[in-house]
Amino acid sequence: MALFAQHHPDGGTAGSRDDDLAVAASPAEVLRRRDLALLSTAEREEVRRLVALLAPATAARPSRRHRPAAGGAVDPPRTVRRMLRHLGEPARLARRERRDKPRRLVLLLDVSGSMAPYADSLLRFAHAAVRRRPTLTEAFTLGTRLTRVSRALRHRDPDGALRAAGEAIPDWHGGTRLADSLKAFLDRWGQRGTARGAVVVLFSDGWERGDPALLAAQMARLSRLAHRLVWVNPHRGKPGYEPLVAGMAAALPYLDDFVAGHSLAALEDLVRVISRS
């Protein structure tokens, strides 16, 4: 990179192109892998800007609707209408193919006290997802109760969206009742279609005040409804971590993916996990 090259009097450069690239890339790479809970004020502002650029979105699936196509299966209604326009004479067969439709994305974010160091970044990730596909993305917070924040996160400005979400969340940085919150989600939203066939992403460290068996029962319900169930745990990417917390251990058998969420790089990996589902 010429920007970082230093020229010698004889016309050469100090260091190779690879050295220049390493010097330019290393600060950004270090920031990408820094724990979100340990960022300085300046680093946090830069990460917020980068999180806003993420575009979490699910993969497309064939829908029940069709569209005209040059090839594919015969479209009987259009073929008959075409024949009627020709007074019943044989006409060229009309063809159709299935339309592709993205799966719904459901984000469930634990905002209890133990998740406080990561709550800001994870809510900004949810904002990026809601802004990408507002009609196909739902976001809820979990704590001592369930709160739907999808509408608040539709604000264009990330800071404004987080302020609106913060005003809507009554149990911010409180306790954790994952089983009760999940039951409320499934009873009111999930069972009625929000989670059915969706990619569901749950952000939590797995701390649970209630009975882990109750959490396991709700996770079993959720896994039967969802197309894919992803759990994001900020501690997953830390050396020596094992999912020994009772709530986390209860949830593991029902997960399709168990991923980290402690850094910008981990959130970038999560975007890829969501998109391949």
Tab-separated table of N, CA and C in Angstrom, residues 128-190:
chain	number	residue	atom	x	y	z
A	128	ALA	N	-29.751	-3.511	13.240
A	128	ALA	CA	-29.282	-3.720	11.858
A	128	ALA	C	-30.148	-4.764	11.148
A	129	ALA	N	-30.542	-5.818	11.888
A	129	ALA	CA	-31.374	-6.861	11.288
A	129	ALA	C	-32.782	-6.354	10.982
A	130	VAL	N	-33.373	-5.623	11.924
A	130	VAL	CA	-34.724	-5.090	11.715
A	130	VAL	C	-34.737	-4.097	10.559
A	131	ARG	N	-33.706	-3.253	10.486
A	131	ARG	CA	-33.642	-2.272	9.402
A	131	ARG	C	-33.480	-2.960	8.043
A	132	ARG	N	-32.805	-4.115	8.013
A	132	ARG	CA	-32.591	-4.821	6.737
A	132	ARG	C	-33.917	-5.339	6.184
A	133	ARG	N	-34.717	-5.987	7.036
A	133	ARG	CA	-36.001	-6.535	6.587
A	133	ARG	C	-37.053	-6.281	7.666
A	134	PRO	N	-37.613	-5.083	7.703
A	134	PRO	CA	-38.526	-4.702	8.788
A	134	PRO	C	-39.750	-5.603	8.920
A	135	THR	N	-40.284	-6.087	7.805
A	135	THR	CA	-41.514	-6.873	7.879
A	135	THR	C	-41.270	-8.342	8.173
A	136	LEU	N	-40.027	-8.782	8.084
A	136	LEU	CA	-39.710	-10.200	8.293
A	136	LEU	C	-38.812	-10.429	9.504
A	137	THR	N	-38.618	-9.407	10.318
A	137	THR	CA	-37.754	-9.529	11.486
A	137	THR	C	-38.498	-9.055	12.728
A	138	GLU	N	-38.467	-9.871	13.771
A	138	GLU	CA	-39.075	-9.521	15.055
A	138	GLU	C	-38.006	-9.588	16.136
A	139	ALA	N	-38.053	-8.633	17.062
A	139	ALA	CA	-37.080	-8.588	18.162
A	139	ALA	C	-37.820	-8.458	19.493
A	140	PHE	N	-37.384	-9.246	20.477
A	140	PHE	CA	-37.964	-9.233	21.814
A	140	PHE	C	-36.829	-9.229	22.833
A	141	THR	N	-37.073	-8.634	23.990
A	141	THR	CA	-36.106	-8.717	25.079
A	141	THR	C	-36.652	-9.646	26.159
A	142	LEU	N	-35.735	-10.361	26.795
A	142	LEU	CA	-36.064	-11.302	27.855
A	142	LEU	C	-35.373	-10.871	29.137
A	143	GLY	N	-36.064	-10.929	30.228
A	143	GLY	CA	-35.490	-10.618	31.540
A	143	GLY	C	-36.384	-11.246	32.579
A	144	THR	N	-37.064	-10.426	33.345
A	144	THR	CA	-38.105	-10.939	34.229
A	144	THR	C	-39.439	-10.984	33.507
A	145	ARG	N	-39.491	-10.378	32.302
A	145	ARG	CA	-40.691	-10.410	31.481
A	145	ARG	C	-40.307	-10.256	30.019
A	146	LEU	N	-41.278	-10.460	29.147
A	146	LEU	CA	-41.054	-10.368	27.701
A	146	LEU	C	-41.486	-8.993	27.201
A	147	THR	N	-40.640	-8.379	26.341
A	147	THR	CA	-40.990	-7.083	25.750
A	147	THR	C	-40.685	-7.123	24.258
A	148	ARG	N	-41.670	-6.751	23.443
A	148	ARG	CA	-41.464	-6.662	21.988
A	148	ARG	C	-40.879	-5.288	21.670
A	149	VAL	N	-39.720	-5.280	20.991
A	149	VAL	CA	-39.051	-4.019	20.669
A	149	VAL	C	-38.876	-3.833	19.165
A	150	SER	N	-39.568	-4.616	18.373
A	150	SER	CA	-39.428	-4.542	16.915
A	150	SER	C	-39.735	-3.146	16.397
A	151	ARG	N	-40.829	-2.572	16.869
A	151	ARG	CA	-41.229	-1.257	16.366
A	151	ARG	C	-40.208	-0.192	16.742
A	152	ALA	N	-39.698	-0.251	17.976
A	152	ALA	CA	-38.707	0.730	18.411
A	152	ALA	C	-37.439	0.647	17.564
A	153	LEU	N	-37.058	-0.559	17.154
A	153	LEU	CA	-35.822	-0.750	16.409
A	153	LEU	C	-35.960	-0.424	14.927
A	154	ARG	N	-37.144	-0.020	14.501
A	154	ARG	CA	-37.316	0.369	13.100
A	154	ARG	C	-36.888	1.801	12.846
A	155	HIS	N	-36.546	2.546	13.888
A	155	HIS	CA	-36.018	3.894	13.697
A	155	HIS	C	-34.756	3.823	12.852
A	156	ARG	N	-34.600	4.772	11.953
A	156	ARG	CA	-33.430	4.767	11.071
A	156	ARG	C	-32.129	4.962	11.850
A	157	ASP	N	-32.122	5.878	12.813
A	157	ASP	CA	-30.920	6.193	13.576
A	157	ASP	C	-30.705	5.158	14.676
A	158	PRO	N	-29.532	4.490	14.748
A	158	PRO	CA	-29.300	3.478	15.776
A	158	PRO	C	-29.438	4.009	17.202
A	159	ASP	N	-28.893	5.204	17.476
A	159	ASP	CA	-28.996	5.758	18.827
A	159	ASP	C	-30.452	6.045	19.187
A	160	GLY	N	-31.210	6.590	18.250
A	160	GLY	CA	-32.623	6.846	18.496
A	160	GLY	C	-33.392	5.558	18.710
A	161	ALA	N	-33.034	4.515	17.947
A	161	ALA	CA	-33.699	3.221	18.107
A	161	ALA	C	-33.431	2.629	19.480
A	162	LEU	N	-32.180	2.731	19.953
A	162	LEU	CA	-31.859	2.177	21.263
A	162	LEU	C	-32.513	2.972	22.395
A	163	ARG	N	-32.631	4.280	22.218
A	163	ARG	CA	-33.342	5.069	23.231
A	163	ARG	C	-34.808	4.653	23.307
A	164	ALA	N	-35.427	4.470	22.146
A	164	ALA	CA	-36.831	4.055	22.116
A	164	ALA	C	-37.003	2.663	22.717
A	165	ALA	N	-36.074	1.768	22.414
A	165	ALA	CA	-36.146	0.421	22.987
A	165	ALA	C	-35.950	0.465	24.493
A	166	GLY	N	-34.986	1.294	24.938
A	166	GLY	CA	-34.734	1.406	26.377
A	166	GLY	C	-35.947	1.901	27.140
A	167	GLU	N	-36.699	2.822	26.537
A	167	GLU	CA	-37.907	3.334	27.182
A	167	GLU	C	-39.002	2.277	27.242
A	168	ALA	N	-38.966	1.321	26.313
A	168	ALA	CA	-40.002	0.287	26.265
A	168	ALA	C	-39.702	-0.900	27.173
A	169	ILE	N	-38.431	-1.050	27.596
A	169	ILE	CA	-38.025	-2.224	28.375
A	169	ILE	C	-38.122	-1.901	29.866
A	170	PRO	N	-39.055	-2.515	30.599
A	170	PRO	CA	-39.219	-2.191	32.020
A	170	PRO	C	-38.249	-2.924	32.939
A	171	ASP	N	-37.628	-4.003	32.463
A	171	ASP	CA	-36.781	-4.831	33.330
A	171	ASP	C	-35.318	-4.801	32.897
A	172	TRP	N	-34.882	-3.662	32.367
A	172	TRP	CA	-33.503	-3.510	31.889
A	172	TRP	C	-32.523	-3.770	33.031
A	173	HIS	N	-31.547	-4.652	32.803
A	173	HIS	CA	-30.492	-4.983	33.766
A	173	HIS	C	-31.060	-5.529	35.068
A	174	GLY	N	-32.182	-6.232	34.970
A	174	GLY	CA	-32.788	-6.844	36.150
A	174	GLY	C	-32.408	-8.306	36.277
A	175	GLY	N	-33.349	-9.112	36.746
A	175	GLY	CA	-33.097	-10.539	36.921
A	175	GLY	C	-33.323	-11.311	35.639
A	176	THR	N	-33.221	-12.643	35.746
A	176	THR	CA	-33.348	-13.498	34.575
A	176	THR	C	-34.375	-14.586	34.837
A	177	ARG	N	-35.434	-14.599	34.070
A	177	ARG	CA	-36.413	-15.675	34.102
A	177	ARG	C	-36.658	-16.105	32.651
A	178	LEU	N	-35.682	-16.821	32.126
A	178	LEU	CA	-35.738	-17.193	30.716
A	178	LEU	C	-36.932	-18.081	30.413
A	179	ALA	N	-37.201	-19.054	31.290
A	179	ALA	CA	-38.309	-19.979	31.030
A	179	ALA	C	-39.636	-19.234	30.962
A	180	ASP	N	-39.869	-18.336	31.918
A	180	ASP	CA	-41.126	-17.577	31.922
A	180	ASP	C	-41.236	-16.676	30.701
A	181	SER	N	-40.124	-16.016	30.326
A	181	SER	CA	-40.149	-15.125	29.170
A	181	SER	C	-40.367	-15.901	27.876
A	182	LEU	N	-39.710	-17.060	27.753
A	182	LEU	CA	-39.904	-17.879	26.556
A	182	LEU	C	-41.329	-18.410	26.466
A	183	LYS	N	-41.886	-18.793	27.606
A	183	LYS	CA	-43.276	-19.267	27.609
A	183	LYS	C	-44.219	-18.149	27.156
A	184	ALA	N	-43.983	-16.931	27.656
A	184	ALA	CA	-44.805	-15.798	27.236
A	184	ALA	C	-44.678	-15.552	25.731
A	185	PHE	N	-43.463	-15.665	25.202
A	185	PHE	CA	-43.254	-15.484	23.764
A	185	PHE	C	-43.985	-16.555	22.972
A	186	LEU	N	-43.851	-17.813	23.394
A	186	LEU	CA	-44.470	-18.910	22.653
A	186	LEU	C	-45.992	-18.856	22.727
A	187	ASP	N	-46.521	-18.548	23.898
A	187	ASP	CA	-47.973	-18.505	24.057
A	187	ASP	C	-48.603	-17.376	23.254
A	188	ARG	N	-47.952	-16.209	23.253
A	188	ARG	CA	-48.563	-15.030	22.626
A	188	ARG	C	-48.159	-14.841	21.174
A	189	TRP	N	-46.911	-15.195	20.845
A	189	TRP	CA	-46.394	-14.906	19.509
A	189	TRP	C	-45.962	-16.154	18.741
A	190	GLY	N	-45.092	-16.938	19.343
A	190	GLY	CA	-44.465	-18.042	18.616
A	190	GLY	C	-45.431	-19.076	18.110
